[in-house]
GROMACS .gro file of C-alpha atoms in nm:
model
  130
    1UNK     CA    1   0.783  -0.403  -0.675
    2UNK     CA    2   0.872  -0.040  -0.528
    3UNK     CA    3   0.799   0.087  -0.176
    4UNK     CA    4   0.808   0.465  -0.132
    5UNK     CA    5   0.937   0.521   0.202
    6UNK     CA    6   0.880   0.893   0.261
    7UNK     CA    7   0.859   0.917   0.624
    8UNK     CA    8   1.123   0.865   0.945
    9UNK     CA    9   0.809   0.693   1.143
   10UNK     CA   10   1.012   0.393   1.285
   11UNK     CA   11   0.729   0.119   1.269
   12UNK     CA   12   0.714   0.241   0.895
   13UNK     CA   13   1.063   0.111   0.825
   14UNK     CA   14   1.042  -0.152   1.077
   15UNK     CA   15   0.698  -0.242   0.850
   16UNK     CA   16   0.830  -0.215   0.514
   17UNK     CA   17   1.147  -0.462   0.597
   18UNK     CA   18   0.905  -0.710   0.656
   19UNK     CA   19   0.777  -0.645   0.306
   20UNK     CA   20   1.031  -0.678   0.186
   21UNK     CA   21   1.158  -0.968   0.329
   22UNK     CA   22   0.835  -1.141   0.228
   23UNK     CA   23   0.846  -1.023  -0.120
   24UNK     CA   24   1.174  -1.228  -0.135
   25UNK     CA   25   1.002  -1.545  -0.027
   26UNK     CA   26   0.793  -1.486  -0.303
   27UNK     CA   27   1.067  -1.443  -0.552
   28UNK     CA   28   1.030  -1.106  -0.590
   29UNK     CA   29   1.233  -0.809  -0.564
   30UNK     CA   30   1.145  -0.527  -0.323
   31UNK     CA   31   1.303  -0.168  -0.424
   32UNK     CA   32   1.252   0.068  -0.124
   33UNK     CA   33   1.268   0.440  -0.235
   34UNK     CA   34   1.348   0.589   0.096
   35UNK     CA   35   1.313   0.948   0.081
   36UNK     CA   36   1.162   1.135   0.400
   37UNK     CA   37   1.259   1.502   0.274
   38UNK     CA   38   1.115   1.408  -0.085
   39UNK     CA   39   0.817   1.686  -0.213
   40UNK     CA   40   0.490   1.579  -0.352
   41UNK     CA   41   0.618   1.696  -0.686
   42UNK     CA   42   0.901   1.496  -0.673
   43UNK     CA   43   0.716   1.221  -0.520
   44UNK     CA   44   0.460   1.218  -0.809
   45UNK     CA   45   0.756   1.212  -1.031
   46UNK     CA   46   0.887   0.887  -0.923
   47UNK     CA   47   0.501   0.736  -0.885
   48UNK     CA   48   0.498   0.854  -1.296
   49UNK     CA   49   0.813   0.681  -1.364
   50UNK     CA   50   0.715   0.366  -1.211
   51UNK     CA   51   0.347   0.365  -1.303
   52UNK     CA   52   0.507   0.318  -1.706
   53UNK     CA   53   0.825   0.118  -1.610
   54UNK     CA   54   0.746  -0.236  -1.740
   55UNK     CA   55   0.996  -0.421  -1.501
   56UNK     CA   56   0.725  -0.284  -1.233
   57UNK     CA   57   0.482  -0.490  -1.106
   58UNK     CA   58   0.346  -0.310  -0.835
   59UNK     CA   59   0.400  -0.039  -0.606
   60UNK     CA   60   0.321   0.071  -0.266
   61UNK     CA   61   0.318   0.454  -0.106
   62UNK     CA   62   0.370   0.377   0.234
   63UNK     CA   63   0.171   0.542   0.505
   64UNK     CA   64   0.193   0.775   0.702
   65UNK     CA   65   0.367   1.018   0.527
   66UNK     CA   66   0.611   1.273   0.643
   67UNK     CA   67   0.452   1.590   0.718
   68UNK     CA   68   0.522   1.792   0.472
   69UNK     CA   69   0.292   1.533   0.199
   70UNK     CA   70   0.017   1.482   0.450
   71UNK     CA   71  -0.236   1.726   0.263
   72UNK     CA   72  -0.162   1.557  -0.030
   73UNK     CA   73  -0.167   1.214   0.077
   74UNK     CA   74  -0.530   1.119  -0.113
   75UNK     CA   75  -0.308   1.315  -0.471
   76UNK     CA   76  -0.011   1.083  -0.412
   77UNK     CA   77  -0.203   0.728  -0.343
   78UNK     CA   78  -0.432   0.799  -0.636
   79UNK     CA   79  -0.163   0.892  -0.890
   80UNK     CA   80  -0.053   0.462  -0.835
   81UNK     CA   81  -0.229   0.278  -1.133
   82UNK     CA   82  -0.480   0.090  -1.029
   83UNK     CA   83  -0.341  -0.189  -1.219
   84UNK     CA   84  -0.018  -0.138  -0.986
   85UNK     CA   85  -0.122  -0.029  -0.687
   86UNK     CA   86  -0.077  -0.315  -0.388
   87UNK     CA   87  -0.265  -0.210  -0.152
   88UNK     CA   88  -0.526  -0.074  -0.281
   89UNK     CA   89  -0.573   0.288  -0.213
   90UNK     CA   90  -0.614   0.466  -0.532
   91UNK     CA   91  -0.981   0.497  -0.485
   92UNK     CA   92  -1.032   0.237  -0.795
   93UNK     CA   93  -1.059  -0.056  -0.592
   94UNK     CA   94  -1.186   0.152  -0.277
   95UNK     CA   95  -1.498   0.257  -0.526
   96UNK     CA   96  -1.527  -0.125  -0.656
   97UNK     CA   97  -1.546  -0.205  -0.305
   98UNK     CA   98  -1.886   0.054  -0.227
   99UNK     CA   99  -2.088  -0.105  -0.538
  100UNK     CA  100  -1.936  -0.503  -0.509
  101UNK     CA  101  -1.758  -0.543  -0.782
  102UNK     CA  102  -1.417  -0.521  -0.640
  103UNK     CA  103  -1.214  -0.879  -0.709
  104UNK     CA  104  -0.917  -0.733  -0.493
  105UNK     CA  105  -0.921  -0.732  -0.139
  106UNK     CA  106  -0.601  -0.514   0.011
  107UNK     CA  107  -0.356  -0.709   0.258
  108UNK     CA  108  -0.516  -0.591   0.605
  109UNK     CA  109  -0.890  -0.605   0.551
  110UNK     CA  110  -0.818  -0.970   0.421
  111UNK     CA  111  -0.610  -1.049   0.740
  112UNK     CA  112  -0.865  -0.940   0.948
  113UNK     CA  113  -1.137  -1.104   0.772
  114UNK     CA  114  -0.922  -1.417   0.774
  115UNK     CA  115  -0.898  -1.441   1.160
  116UNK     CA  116  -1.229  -1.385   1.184
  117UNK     CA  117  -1.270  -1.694   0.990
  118UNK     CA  118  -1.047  -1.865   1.173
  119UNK     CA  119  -1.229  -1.788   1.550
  120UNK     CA  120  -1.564  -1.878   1.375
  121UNK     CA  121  -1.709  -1.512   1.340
  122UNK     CA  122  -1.935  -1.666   1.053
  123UNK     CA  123  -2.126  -1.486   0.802
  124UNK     CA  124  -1.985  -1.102   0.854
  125UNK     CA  125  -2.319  -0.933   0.547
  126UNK     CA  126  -2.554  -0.688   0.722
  127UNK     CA  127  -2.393  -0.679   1.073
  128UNK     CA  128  -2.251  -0.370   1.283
  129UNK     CA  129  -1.905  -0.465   1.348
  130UNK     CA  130  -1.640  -0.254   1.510
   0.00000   0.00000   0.00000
């Protein structure tokens, strides 16, 4: 898997070795493409290159984003292939998600829901939550 890096944000890095480090307990490898000076253009570049690179499984754009990509942040997470894209930002999933037919839940919504399981929060459908 590849994690693009493009920011200086210390809990980003401190974040994405943790990633890393569990990707490894998984058997995988973790590339991190640290670049904080990177361009969208050149950003979309290497999301390209790894969206048709076989030996990539998946691929995460790590937020936030240094400043000079933040108007382009929605561009750069939706340019991931769906069929790549680990976290599930692309809009794909976040559109399966609206109408229910989503059968990927991204890492932090599924946390959450998962220690609300775990306290006993029960049935979650058609209640105001915050």
């Amino acid at each position: 898997m590849s994690i693009f890096l493009v920011s200086d944000d210390q809990a980003s890095h401190a974040y994405v070795r943790l990633k890393q480090r569990y990707a490894k307990t998984l058997g995988l490898d973790a590339e991190i493409i640290y670049n904080p000076t990177c361009t969208t253009d050149e950003l979309l570049a290497l999301i390209d290159q790894k969206n048709t690179d076989p030996d990539c499984l998946g691929m995460i754009v790590q937020l936030p984003l240094a400043p000079q990509l933040k108007d382009d942040q929605a561009r750069l997470l939706s340019a991931v292939a769906p069929q790549k894209d680990l976290d599930g930002l692309n809009g794909v999933e976040l559109g399966k998600h609206l109408v229910g037919t989503s059968t990927f839940l991204p890492a932090t919504p599924k946390a959450v829901l998962s220690i609300l399981d775990y306290y006993g929060f029960g049935e979650l459908k058609g209640k105001t939550v915050l």
